[in-house]
Structure formats: C-alpha cells, structure tokens
Amino acid sequence: MKKIGLWLTSAMLAYSLYVPVAFGATAQQEEESSAAKQEQQAEQEQHGKHKHSHAHPGKKMTSEEIQKMRMKKLQRLATYFEIDTEGKSLEQLKKEVDQAKRDQPEKWEAFKQEFRAKKLEKIREYAKQKGIDVEGKTMEQLHDELHELEERHDHS
C-alpha cells in the first residue's frame, strides 16, 4: 500500500509540475504565433498596395538604411517641388512635400509619370541583360519574369 501511495504521490507531483510548464509553453507558443500573425498582417497591410506577393530574399534593410532611403526620396521630391531642404528633418520635409503635392496636383502627377517611365526603362535594360524579351511588356510582367528567372536560378 505504501508503494502505491508513494507512486501516486510521485505521479501527482510530476503532473502538477508538468501542467504549468506545458500550459506556459502552450501560452508562450500561442503568444508567439499571435505576434507572428500580427506582424505578417501588418506587413500585408503595409505592402497591400503592391500587386506582387513574393518576397525579395536577401534585401532586408536596417532601420537606418530605411531612414536614409526615405530622406533621399523626400529630398528628391523637395528639389522637384523647389523646396529648400537645408537643415530640415524628415518630418518637416514630409509635411512640406505633402503640402506641395496637394497645392500642385498636376506637377505631382507629372513627377509620378516621369518616375514610372525611368523605372520602366531601368527594368527593361536589366531584363534585356538577363536575356528576357521586353517588347510590349508592362513593368509588372517584366518584374514577374525577372523574379521567376531568379527563382529558377536559386533552385538550380
């Protein structure tokens, strides 16, 4: 009887130690899973404007690099709208550029058209270098073909 009582006590002790650990692990996994889902959802919302769902491996940027890129873009826009950039913060430039976009919508549309044309020309040149026929193809089609080519290269 003492053996059964000792075994039962040991089993109950082991179970009582296991349950909180298992529950804690499960709760932690659920929290991590939930956090991952929220992060993924945020990325989808942020990139929802883009029609491409594939990732660009190896092109992760640090926050400093992203800030520099944003500043450079804003400075380009400010120059286009003839806004002085000297000594201005990212936030100040953003406000002024946004105001210029609202005040001069025709100029903003012209900038976007010029930017798209330059981007299309660059992607065409790159696609030609990779041996892709570029005649009559949109930027999206070229982008997709380049991505497929990259995937085939990565998998071989």
Short mmCIF file of N, CA and C in Angstrom, two decimals:
data_model
loop_
_atom_site.label_atom_id
_atom_site.label_comp_id
_atom_site.label_asym_id
_atom_site.label_seq_id
_atom_site.Cartn_x
_atom_site.Cartn_y
_atom_site.Cartn_z
N MET A 1 0.82 -1.19 0.00
CA MET A 1 0.00 0.00 0.00
C MET A 1 0.86 1.25 0.00
N LYS A 2 1.97 1.18 0.78
CA LYS A 2 2.86 2.33 0.82
C LYS A 2 3.46 2.60 -0.56
N LYS A 3 3.75 1.51 -1.32
CA LYS A 3 4.31 1.68 -2.65
C LYS A 3 3.33 2.40 -3.56
N ILE A 4 2.06 2.03 -3.50
CA ILE A 4 1.03 2.66 -4.34
C ILE A 4 0.87 4.12 -3.93
N GLY A 5 0.84 4.37 -2.63
CA GLY A 5 0.71 5.74 -2.14
C GLY A 5 1.91 6.60 -2.55
N LEU A 6 3.09 6.02 -2.46
CA LEU A 6 4.30 6.74 -2.86
C LEU A 6 4.31 7.00 -4.37
N TRP A 7 3.90 5.96 -5.12
CA TRP A 7 3.84 6.11 -6.58
C TRP A 7 2.80 7.16 -6.96
N LEU A 8 1.64 7.12 -6.33
CA LEU A 8 0.57 8.06 -6.61
C LEU A 8 1.00 9.48 -6.26
N THR A 9 1.68 9.65 -5.15
CA THR A 9 2.18 10.96 -4.75
C THR A 9 3.20 11.46 -5.76
N SER A 10 4.10 10.58 -6.19
CA SER A 10 5.11 10.96 -7.17
C SER A 10 4.46 11.35 -8.50
N ALA A 11 3.46 10.55 -8.90
CA ALA A 11 2.77 10.83 -10.16
C ALA A 11 2.05 12.17 -10.09
N MET A 12 1.38 12.44 -8.96
CA MET A 12 0.65 13.70 -8.81
C MET A 12 1.62 14.88 -8.79
N LEU A 13 2.75 14.71 -8.14
CA LEU A 13 3.75 15.77 -8.09
C LEU A 13 4.29 16.05 -9.50
N ALA A 14 4.61 14.99 -10.21
CA ALA A 14 5.13 15.14 -11.57
C ALA A 14 4.09 15.83 -12.45
N TYR A 15 2.83 15.42 -12.33
CA TYR A 15 1.75 16.01 -13.11
C TYR A 15 1.57 17.48 -12.76
N SER A 16 1.64 17.79 -11.47
CA SER A 16 1.45 19.18 -11.05
C SER A 16 2.60 20.06 -11.55
N LEU A 17 3.78 19.49 -11.69
CA LEU A 17 4.90 20.25 -12.24
C LEU A 17 4.80 20.35 -13.76
N TYR A 18 4.29 19.32 -14.39
CA TYR A 18 4.19 19.27 -15.84
C TYR A 18 3.13 20.22 -16.37
N VAL A 19 1.97 20.24 -15.77
CA VAL A 19 0.85 21.03 -16.28
C VAL A 19 1.19 22.51 -16.41
N PRO A 20 1.72 23.16 -15.37
CA PRO A 20 2.04 24.58 -15.54
C PRO A 20 3.11 24.82 -16.60
N VAL A 21 4.09 23.92 -16.68
CA VAL A 21 5.14 24.08 -17.68
C VAL A 21 4.55 23.92 -19.07
N ALA A 22 3.75 22.88 -19.25
CA ALA A 22 3.12 22.64 -20.55
C ALA A 22 2.18 23.79 -20.90
N PHE A 23 1.41 24.26 -19.92
CA PHE A 23 0.49 25.36 -20.17
C PHE A 23 1.28 26.62 -20.51
N GLY A 24 2.34 26.86 -19.77
CA GLY A 24 3.17 28.03 -20.03
C GLY A 24 3.78 27.97 -21.42
N ALA A 25 4.25 26.81 -21.81
CA ALA A 25 4.83 26.64 -23.14
C ALA A 25 3.76 26.85 -24.20
N THR A 26 2.57 26.31 -23.97
CA THR A 26 1.48 26.48 -24.91
C THR A 26 1.09 27.94 -25.01
N ALA A 27 0.98 28.60 -23.88
CA ALA A 27 0.61 30.01 -23.88
C ALA A 27 1.68 30.83 -24.59
N GLN A 28 2.95 30.48 -24.33
CA GLN A 28 4.04 31.21 -24.98
C GLN A 28 3.99 30.98 -26.49
N GLN A 29 3.74 29.74 -26.91
CA GLN A 29 3.65 29.44 -28.33
C GLN A 29 2.49 30.19 -28.96
N GLU A 30 1.35 30.25 -28.25
CA GLU A 30 0.21 30.98 -28.77
C GLU A 30 0.53 32.47 -28.90
N GLU A 31 1.22 33.02 -27.89
CA GLU A 31 1.60 34.44 -27.94
C GLU A 31 2.55 34.69 -29.11
N GLU A 32 3.54 33.80 -29.29
CA GLU A 32 4.48 33.95 -30.39
C GLU A 32 3.76 33.82 -31.73
N SER A 33 2.85 32.85 -31.81
CA SER A 33 2.09 32.64 -33.03
C SER A 33 1.21 33.86 -33.31
N SER A 34 0.59 34.38 -32.27
CA SER A 34 -0.25 35.57 -32.41
C SER A 34 0.57 36.76 -32.84
N ALA A 35 1.73 36.93 -32.24
CA ALA A 35 2.61 38.04 -32.60
C ALA A 35 3.07 37.90 -34.05
N ALA A 36 3.41 36.69 -34.46
CA ALA A 36 3.84 36.45 -35.83
C ALA A 36 2.71 36.75 -36.81
N LYS A 37 1.49 36.36 -36.45
CA LYS A 37 0.34 36.63 -37.31
C LYS A 37 0.09 38.13 -37.42
N GLN A 38 0.21 38.84 -36.30
CA GLN A 38 0.01 40.29 -36.32
C GLN A 38 1.08 40.97 -37.17
N GLU A 39 2.32 40.51 -37.05
CA GLU A 39 3.40 41.07 -37.84
C GLU A 39 3.18 40.81 -39.32
N GLN A 40 2.77 39.60 -39.64
CA GLN A 40 2.50 39.24 -41.03
C GLN A 40 1.35 40.07 -41.58
N GLN A 41 0.31 40.25 -40.77
CA GLN A 41 -0.84 41.04 -41.19
C GLN A 41 -0.43 42.50 -41.41
N ALA A 42 0.41 43.03 -40.53
CA ALA A 42 0.88 44.41 -40.68
C ALA A 42 1.69 44.56 -41.97
N GLU A 43 2.53 43.57 -42.26
CA GLU A 43 3.32 43.61 -43.50
C GLU A 43 2.40 43.57 -44.71
N GLN A 44 1.37 42.72 -44.66
CA GLN A 44 0.44 42.64 -45.77
C GLN A 44 -0.31 43.95 -45.96
N GLU A 45 -0.71 44.57 -44.86
CA GLU A 45 -1.40 45.85 -44.96
C GLU A 45 -0.47 46.91 -45.51
N GLN A 46 0.79 46.90 -45.04
CA GLN A 46 1.76 47.88 -45.50
C GLN A 46 2.06 47.68 -46.97
N HIS A 47 2.19 46.44 -47.39
CA HIS A 47 2.54 46.15 -48.77
C HIS A 47 1.31 45.81 -49.61
N GLY A 48 0.14 46.00 -49.04
CA GLY A 48 -1.10 45.67 -49.74
C GLY A 48 -1.27 46.42 -51.03
N LYS A 49 -0.64 47.56 -51.16
CA LYS A 49 -0.76 48.35 -52.37
C LYS A 49 -0.01 47.69 -53.52
N HIS A 50 0.97 46.87 -53.19
CA HIS A 50 1.76 46.21 -54.22
C HIS A 50 1.04 44.97 -54.71
N LYS A 51 1.16 44.71 -56.00
CA LYS A 51 0.48 43.57 -56.59
C LYS A 51 1.29 42.29 -56.49
N HIS A 52 2.56 42.42 -56.13
CA HIS A 52 3.42 41.24 -56.04
C HIS A 52 3.44 40.74 -54.61
N SER A 53 3.20 39.44 -54.48
CA SER A 53 3.18 38.88 -53.14
C SER A 53 4.49 38.18 -52.78
N HIS A 54 5.39 38.05 -53.74
CA HIS A 54 6.63 37.34 -53.45
C HIS A 54 7.60 38.23 -52.68
N ALA A 55 8.44 37.59 -51.91
CA ALA A 55 9.43 38.30 -51.11
C ALA A 55 10.68 38.53 -51.93
N HIS A 56 11.51 39.42 -51.46
CA HIS A 56 12.78 39.68 -52.09
C HIS A 56 13.88 39.26 -51.11
N PRO A 57 14.29 38.00 -51.20
CA PRO A 57 15.25 37.49 -50.22
C PRO A 57 16.59 38.22 -50.29
N GLY A 58 17.18 38.38 -49.13
CA GLY A 58 18.49 38.99 -49.06
C GLY A 58 18.48 40.49 -49.19
N LYS A 59 17.32 41.10 -49.19
CA LYS A 59 17.25 42.55 -49.37
C LYS A 59 16.64 43.22 -48.15
N LYS A 60 16.95 42.71 -46.99
CA LYS A 60 16.44 43.31 -45.77
C LYS A 60 17.31 44.51 -45.41
N MET A 61 16.65 45.58 -45.03
CA MET A 61 17.37 46.81 -44.72
C MET A 61 17.27 47.11 -43.23
N THR A 62 18.29 47.75 -42.72
CA THR A 62 18.25 48.18 -41.34
C THR A 62 17.38 49.42 -41.24
N SER A 63 16.96 49.77 -40.05
CA SER A 63 16.12 50.96 -39.88
C SER A 63 16.87 52.21 -40.30
N GLU A 64 18.17 52.23 -40.08
CA GLU A 64 18.98 53.38 -40.50
C GLU A 64 18.98 53.50 -42.02
N GLU A 65 19.11 52.37 -42.72
CA GLU A 65 19.10 52.40 -44.17
C GLU A 65 17.74 52.85 -44.71
N ILE A 66 16.69 52.40 -44.06
CA ILE A 66 15.35 52.81 -44.46
C ILE A 66 15.17 54.31 -44.27
N GLN A 67 15.64 54.83 -43.14
CA GLN A 67 15.55 56.27 -42.87
C GLN A 67 16.33 57.07 -43.91
N LYS A 68 17.53 56.60 -44.26
CA LYS A 68 18.33 57.28 -45.28
C LYS A 68 17.63 57.27 -46.63
N MET A 69 17.02 56.12 -46.96
CA MET A 69 16.31 56.00 -48.22
C MET A 69 15.12 56.96 -48.25
N ARG A 70 14.37 57.03 -47.16
CA ARG A 70 13.22 57.93 -47.09
C ARG A 70 13.66 59.39 -47.23
N MET A 71 14.74 59.73 -46.55
CA MET A 71 15.25 61.11 -46.61
C MET A 71 15.68 61.44 -48.03
N LYS A 72 16.36 60.52 -48.68
CA LYS A 72 16.81 60.74 -50.05
C LYS A 72 15.61 60.95 -50.98
N LYS A 73 14.59 60.13 -50.81
CA LYS A 73 13.38 60.25 -51.63
C LYS A 73 12.71 61.60 -51.40
N LEU A 74 12.58 61.97 -50.13
CA LEU A 74 11.96 63.26 -49.81
C LEU A 74 12.78 64.43 -50.35
N GLN A 75 14.09 64.32 -50.29
CA GLN A 75 14.93 65.38 -50.82
C GLN A 75 14.77 65.50 -52.34
N ARG A 76 14.65 64.36 -53.02
CA ARG A 76 14.40 64.37 -54.47
C ARG A 76 13.08 65.07 -54.77
N LEU A 77 12.05 64.71 -54.02
CA LEU A 77 10.74 65.32 -54.22
C LEU A 77 10.77 66.82 -53.89
N ALA A 78 11.44 67.16 -52.81
CA ALA A 78 11.53 68.56 -52.41
C ALA A 78 12.23 69.37 -53.50
N THR A 79 13.30 68.83 -54.05
CA THR A 79 14.01 69.52 -55.13
C THR A 79 13.09 69.70 -56.33
N TYR A 80 12.34 68.67 -56.66
CA TYR A 80 11.40 68.75 -57.79
C TYR A 80 10.37 69.85 -57.55
N PHE A 81 9.88 69.96 -56.32
CA PHE A 81 8.88 70.99 -55.99
C PHE A 81 9.52 72.32 -55.57
N GLU A 82 10.84 72.41 -55.74
CA GLU A 82 11.59 73.63 -55.43
C GLU A 82 11.45 74.04 -53.97
N ILE A 83 11.57 73.05 -53.08
CA ILE A 83 11.52 73.27 -51.63
C ILE A 83 12.95 73.18 -51.10
N ASP A 84 13.34 74.15 -50.31
CA ASP A 84 14.67 74.14 -49.71
C ASP A 84 14.76 72.99 -48.70
N THR A 85 15.82 72.18 -48.79
CA THR A 85 15.97 71.01 -47.92
C THR A 85 16.99 71.23 -46.81
N GLU A 86 17.70 72.32 -46.87
CA GLU A 86 18.80 72.57 -45.93
C GLU A 86 18.34 72.56 -44.48
N GLY A 87 18.93 71.66 -43.68
CA GLY A 87 18.70 71.62 -42.24
C GLY A 87 17.32 71.16 -41.80
N LYS A 88 16.56 70.57 -42.69
CA LYS A 88 15.20 70.14 -42.33
C LYS A 88 15.18 68.67 -41.97
N SER A 89 14.33 68.36 -41.00
CA SER A 89 14.18 66.97 -40.57
C SER A 89 13.30 66.21 -41.57
N LEU A 90 13.27 64.91 -41.41
CA LEU A 90 12.44 64.06 -42.24
C LEU A 90 10.97 64.48 -42.13
N GLU A 91 10.52 64.75 -40.91
CA GLU A 91 9.12 65.12 -40.68
C GLU A 91 8.80 66.46 -41.33
N GLN A 92 9.71 67.43 -41.20
CA GLN A 92 9.48 68.74 -41.81
C GLN A 92 9.38 68.63 -43.33
N LEU A 93 10.31 67.88 -43.91
CA LEU A 93 10.29 67.70 -45.36
C LEU A 93 9.02 67.00 -45.81
N LYS A 94 8.63 65.99 -45.06
CA LYS A 94 7.43 65.24 -45.42
C LYS A 94 6.21 66.16 -45.43
N LYS A 95 6.07 66.98 -44.41
CA LYS A 95 4.94 67.91 -44.34
C LYS A 95 4.94 68.87 -45.53
N GLU A 96 6.11 69.43 -45.83
CA GLU A 96 6.21 70.39 -46.92
C GLU A 96 5.96 69.75 -48.28
N VAL A 97 6.49 68.54 -48.48
CA VAL A 97 6.28 67.84 -49.74
C VAL A 97 4.81 67.46 -49.89
N ASP A 98 4.20 66.96 -48.82
CA ASP A 98 2.77 66.62 -48.87
C ASP A 98 1.92 67.85 -49.22
N GLN A 99 2.27 68.97 -48.64
CA GLN A 99 1.54 70.21 -48.93
C GLN A 99 1.73 70.60 -50.41
N ALA A 100 2.95 70.47 -50.90
CA ALA A 100 3.22 70.79 -52.30
C ALA A 100 2.44 69.87 -53.24
N LYS A 101 2.32 68.60 -52.88
CA LYS A 101 1.53 67.65 -53.69
C LYS A 101 0.07 68.10 -53.77
N ARG A 102 -0.46 68.54 -52.62
CA ARG A 102 -1.87 69.00 -52.60
C ARG A 102 -2.03 70.31 -53.37
N ASP A 103 -1.06 71.20 -53.24
CA ASP A 103 -1.16 72.51 -53.89
C ASP A 103 -0.91 72.44 -55.39
N GLN A 104 -0.11 71.46 -55.81
CA GLN A 104 0.27 71.36 -57.23
C GLN A 104 0.02 69.95 -57.76
N PRO A 105 -1.23 69.51 -57.84
CA PRO A 105 -1.51 68.13 -58.25
C PRO A 105 -1.02 67.78 -59.66
N GLU A 106 -1.04 68.76 -60.56
CA GLU A 106 -0.57 68.48 -61.92
C GLU A 106 0.93 68.18 -61.91
N LYS A 107 1.66 68.94 -61.14
CA LYS A 107 3.10 68.74 -61.05
C LYS A 107 3.41 67.39 -60.39
N TRP A 108 2.62 67.02 -59.40
CA TRP A 108 2.79 65.73 -58.73
C TRP A 108 2.52 64.58 -59.70
N GLU A 109 1.48 64.69 -60.51
CA GLU A 109 1.17 63.65 -61.50
C GLU A 109 2.29 63.55 -62.53
N ALA A 110 2.82 64.70 -62.95
CA ALA A 110 3.92 64.71 -63.91
C ALA A 110 5.15 64.01 -63.32
N PHE A 111 5.43 64.27 -62.04
CA PHE A 111 6.57 63.62 -61.38
C PHE A 111 6.38 62.11 -61.38
N LYS A 112 5.18 61.67 -61.02
CA LYS A 112 4.93 60.22 -60.98
C LYS A 112 5.10 59.59 -62.36
N GLN A 113 4.62 60.27 -63.40
CA GLN A 113 4.76 59.74 -64.75
C GLN A 113 6.24 59.64 -65.15
N GLU A 114 7.01 60.68 -64.84
CA GLU A 114 8.44 60.66 -65.15
C GLU A 114 9.14 59.53 -64.39
N PHE A 115 8.80 59.38 -63.11
CA PHE A 115 9.42 58.35 -62.28
C PHE A 115 9.10 56.96 -62.83
N ARG A 116 7.84 56.73 -63.19
CA ARG A 116 7.45 55.42 -63.73
C ARG A 116 8.17 55.13 -65.05
N ALA A 117 8.30 56.15 -65.89
CA ALA A 117 8.98 55.96 -67.17
C ALA A 117 10.45 55.60 -66.95
N LYS A 118 11.11 56.30 -66.04
CA LYS A 118 12.52 56.00 -65.74
C LYS A 118 12.66 54.59 -65.17
N LYS A 119 11.75 54.23 -64.28
CA LYS A 119 11.79 52.91 -63.65
C LYS A 119 11.58 51.81 -64.69
N LEU A 120 10.62 52.03 -65.60
CA LEU A 120 10.35 51.06 -66.66
C LEU A 120 11.57 50.89 -67.55
N GLU A 121 12.22 51.99 -67.88
CA GLU A 121 13.42 51.92 -68.72
C GLU A 121 14.53 51.13 -68.03
N LYS A 122 14.71 51.37 -66.74
CA LYS A 122 15.74 50.64 -65.99
C LYS A 122 15.44 49.14 -65.94
N ILE A 123 14.19 48.79 -65.69
CA ILE A 123 13.85 47.37 -65.60
C ILE A 123 13.95 46.71 -66.97
N ARG A 124 13.64 47.46 -68.03
CA ARG A 124 13.79 46.91 -69.39
C ARG A 124 15.25 46.61 -69.69
N GLU A 125 16.11 47.56 -69.36
CA GLU A 125 17.54 47.35 -69.60
C GLU A 125 18.05 46.13 -68.83
N TYR A 126 17.65 46.02 -67.60
CA TYR A 126 18.08 44.90 -66.77
C TYR A 126 17.54 43.58 -67.33
N ALA A 127 16.28 43.56 -67.75
CA ALA A 127 15.68 42.35 -68.30
C ALA A 127 16.39 41.94 -69.59
N LYS A 128 16.74 42.92 -70.42
CA LYS A 128 17.48 42.61 -71.65
C LYS A 128 18.82 41.96 -71.31
N GLN A 129 19.51 42.49 -70.29
CA GLN A 129 20.78 41.91 -69.88
C GLN A 129 20.62 40.46 -69.45
N LYS A 130 19.46 40.13 -68.90
CA LYS A 130 19.19 38.77 -68.42
C LYS A 130 18.61 37.88 -69.51
N GLY A 131 18.48 38.43 -70.75
CA GLY A 131 18.01 37.63 -71.88
C GLY A 131 16.50 37.53 -72.00
N ILE A 132 15.78 38.46 -71.42
CA ILE A 132 14.32 38.45 -71.47
C ILE A 132 13.86 39.40 -72.57
N ASP A 133 12.91 38.92 -73.39
CA ASP A 133 12.32 39.77 -74.42
C ASP A 133 11.44 40.82 -73.74
N VAL A 134 11.67 42.09 -74.02
CA VAL A 134 10.96 43.16 -73.30
C VAL A 134 9.88 43.83 -74.14
N GLU A 135 9.79 43.50 -75.43
CA GLU A 135 8.86 44.19 -76.31
C GLU A 135 7.39 43.99 -75.89
N GLY A 136 6.70 45.11 -75.70
CA GLY A 136 5.28 45.10 -75.39
C GLY A 136 4.91 44.63 -74.00
N LYS A 137 5.88 44.50 -73.12
CA LYS A 137 5.59 44.01 -71.78
C LYS A 137 5.52 45.16 -70.78
N THR A 138 4.62 45.00 -69.82
CA THR A 138 4.48 46.01 -68.77
C THR A 138 5.57 45.81 -67.73
N MET A 139 5.70 46.80 -66.86
CA MET A 139 6.68 46.70 -65.79
C MET A 139 6.37 45.50 -64.91
N GLU A 140 5.10 45.27 -64.64
CA GLU A 140 4.72 44.14 -63.79
C GLU A 140 5.09 42.81 -64.44
N GLN A 141 4.85 42.69 -65.74
CA GLN A 141 5.20 41.45 -66.44
C GLN A 141 6.71 41.22 -66.40
N LEU A 142 7.47 42.27 -66.64
CA LEU A 142 8.93 42.14 -66.60
C LEU A 142 9.41 41.78 -65.20
N HIS A 143 8.81 42.43 -64.21
CA HIS A 143 9.18 42.15 -62.82
C HIS A 143 8.92 40.69 -62.49
N ASP A 144 7.76 40.19 -62.91
CA ASP A 144 7.41 38.78 -62.65
C ASP A 144 8.38 37.83 -63.35
N GLU A 145 8.71 38.13 -64.61
CA GLU A 145 9.63 37.27 -65.34
C GLU A 145 11.03 37.27 -64.71
N LEU A 146 11.47 38.43 -64.26
CA LEU A 146 12.76 38.51 -63.58
C LEU A 146 12.74 37.72 -62.28
N HIS A 147 11.62 37.80 -61.57
CA HIS A 147 11.50 37.05 -60.32
C HIS A 147 11.52 35.55 -60.60
N GLU A 148 10.81 35.11 -61.63
CA GLU A 148 10.80 33.69 -61.99
C GLU A 148 12.21 33.22 -62.37
N LEU A 149 12.92 34.06 -63.11
CA LEU A 149 14.28 33.74 -63.50
C LEU A 149 15.17 33.60 -62.27
N GLU A 150 15.00 34.51 -61.32
CA GLU A 150 15.77 34.47 -60.06
C GLU A 150 15.45 33.20 -59.28
N GLU A 151 14.15 32.84 -59.24
CA GLU A 151 13.76 31.62 -58.51
C GLU A 151 14.37 30.38 -59.16
N ARG A 152 14.32 30.33 -60.51
CA ARG A 152 14.91 29.17 -61.20
C ARG A 152 16.40 29.10 -60.92
N HIS A 153 17.05 30.23 -60.89
CA HIS A 153 18.50 30.28 -60.61
C HIS A 153 18.79 29.82 -59.19
N ASP A 154 17.95 30.24 -58.24
CA ASP A 154 18.13 29.86 -56.83
C ASP A 154 17.90 28.37 -56.60
N HIS A 155 17.00 27.78 -57.37
CA HIS A 155 16.65 26.37 -57.17
C HIS A 155 17.57 25.41 -57.94
N SER A 156 18.42 25.95 -58.79
CA SER A 156 19.30 25.05 -59.55
C SER A 156 20.64 24.88 -58.90
#
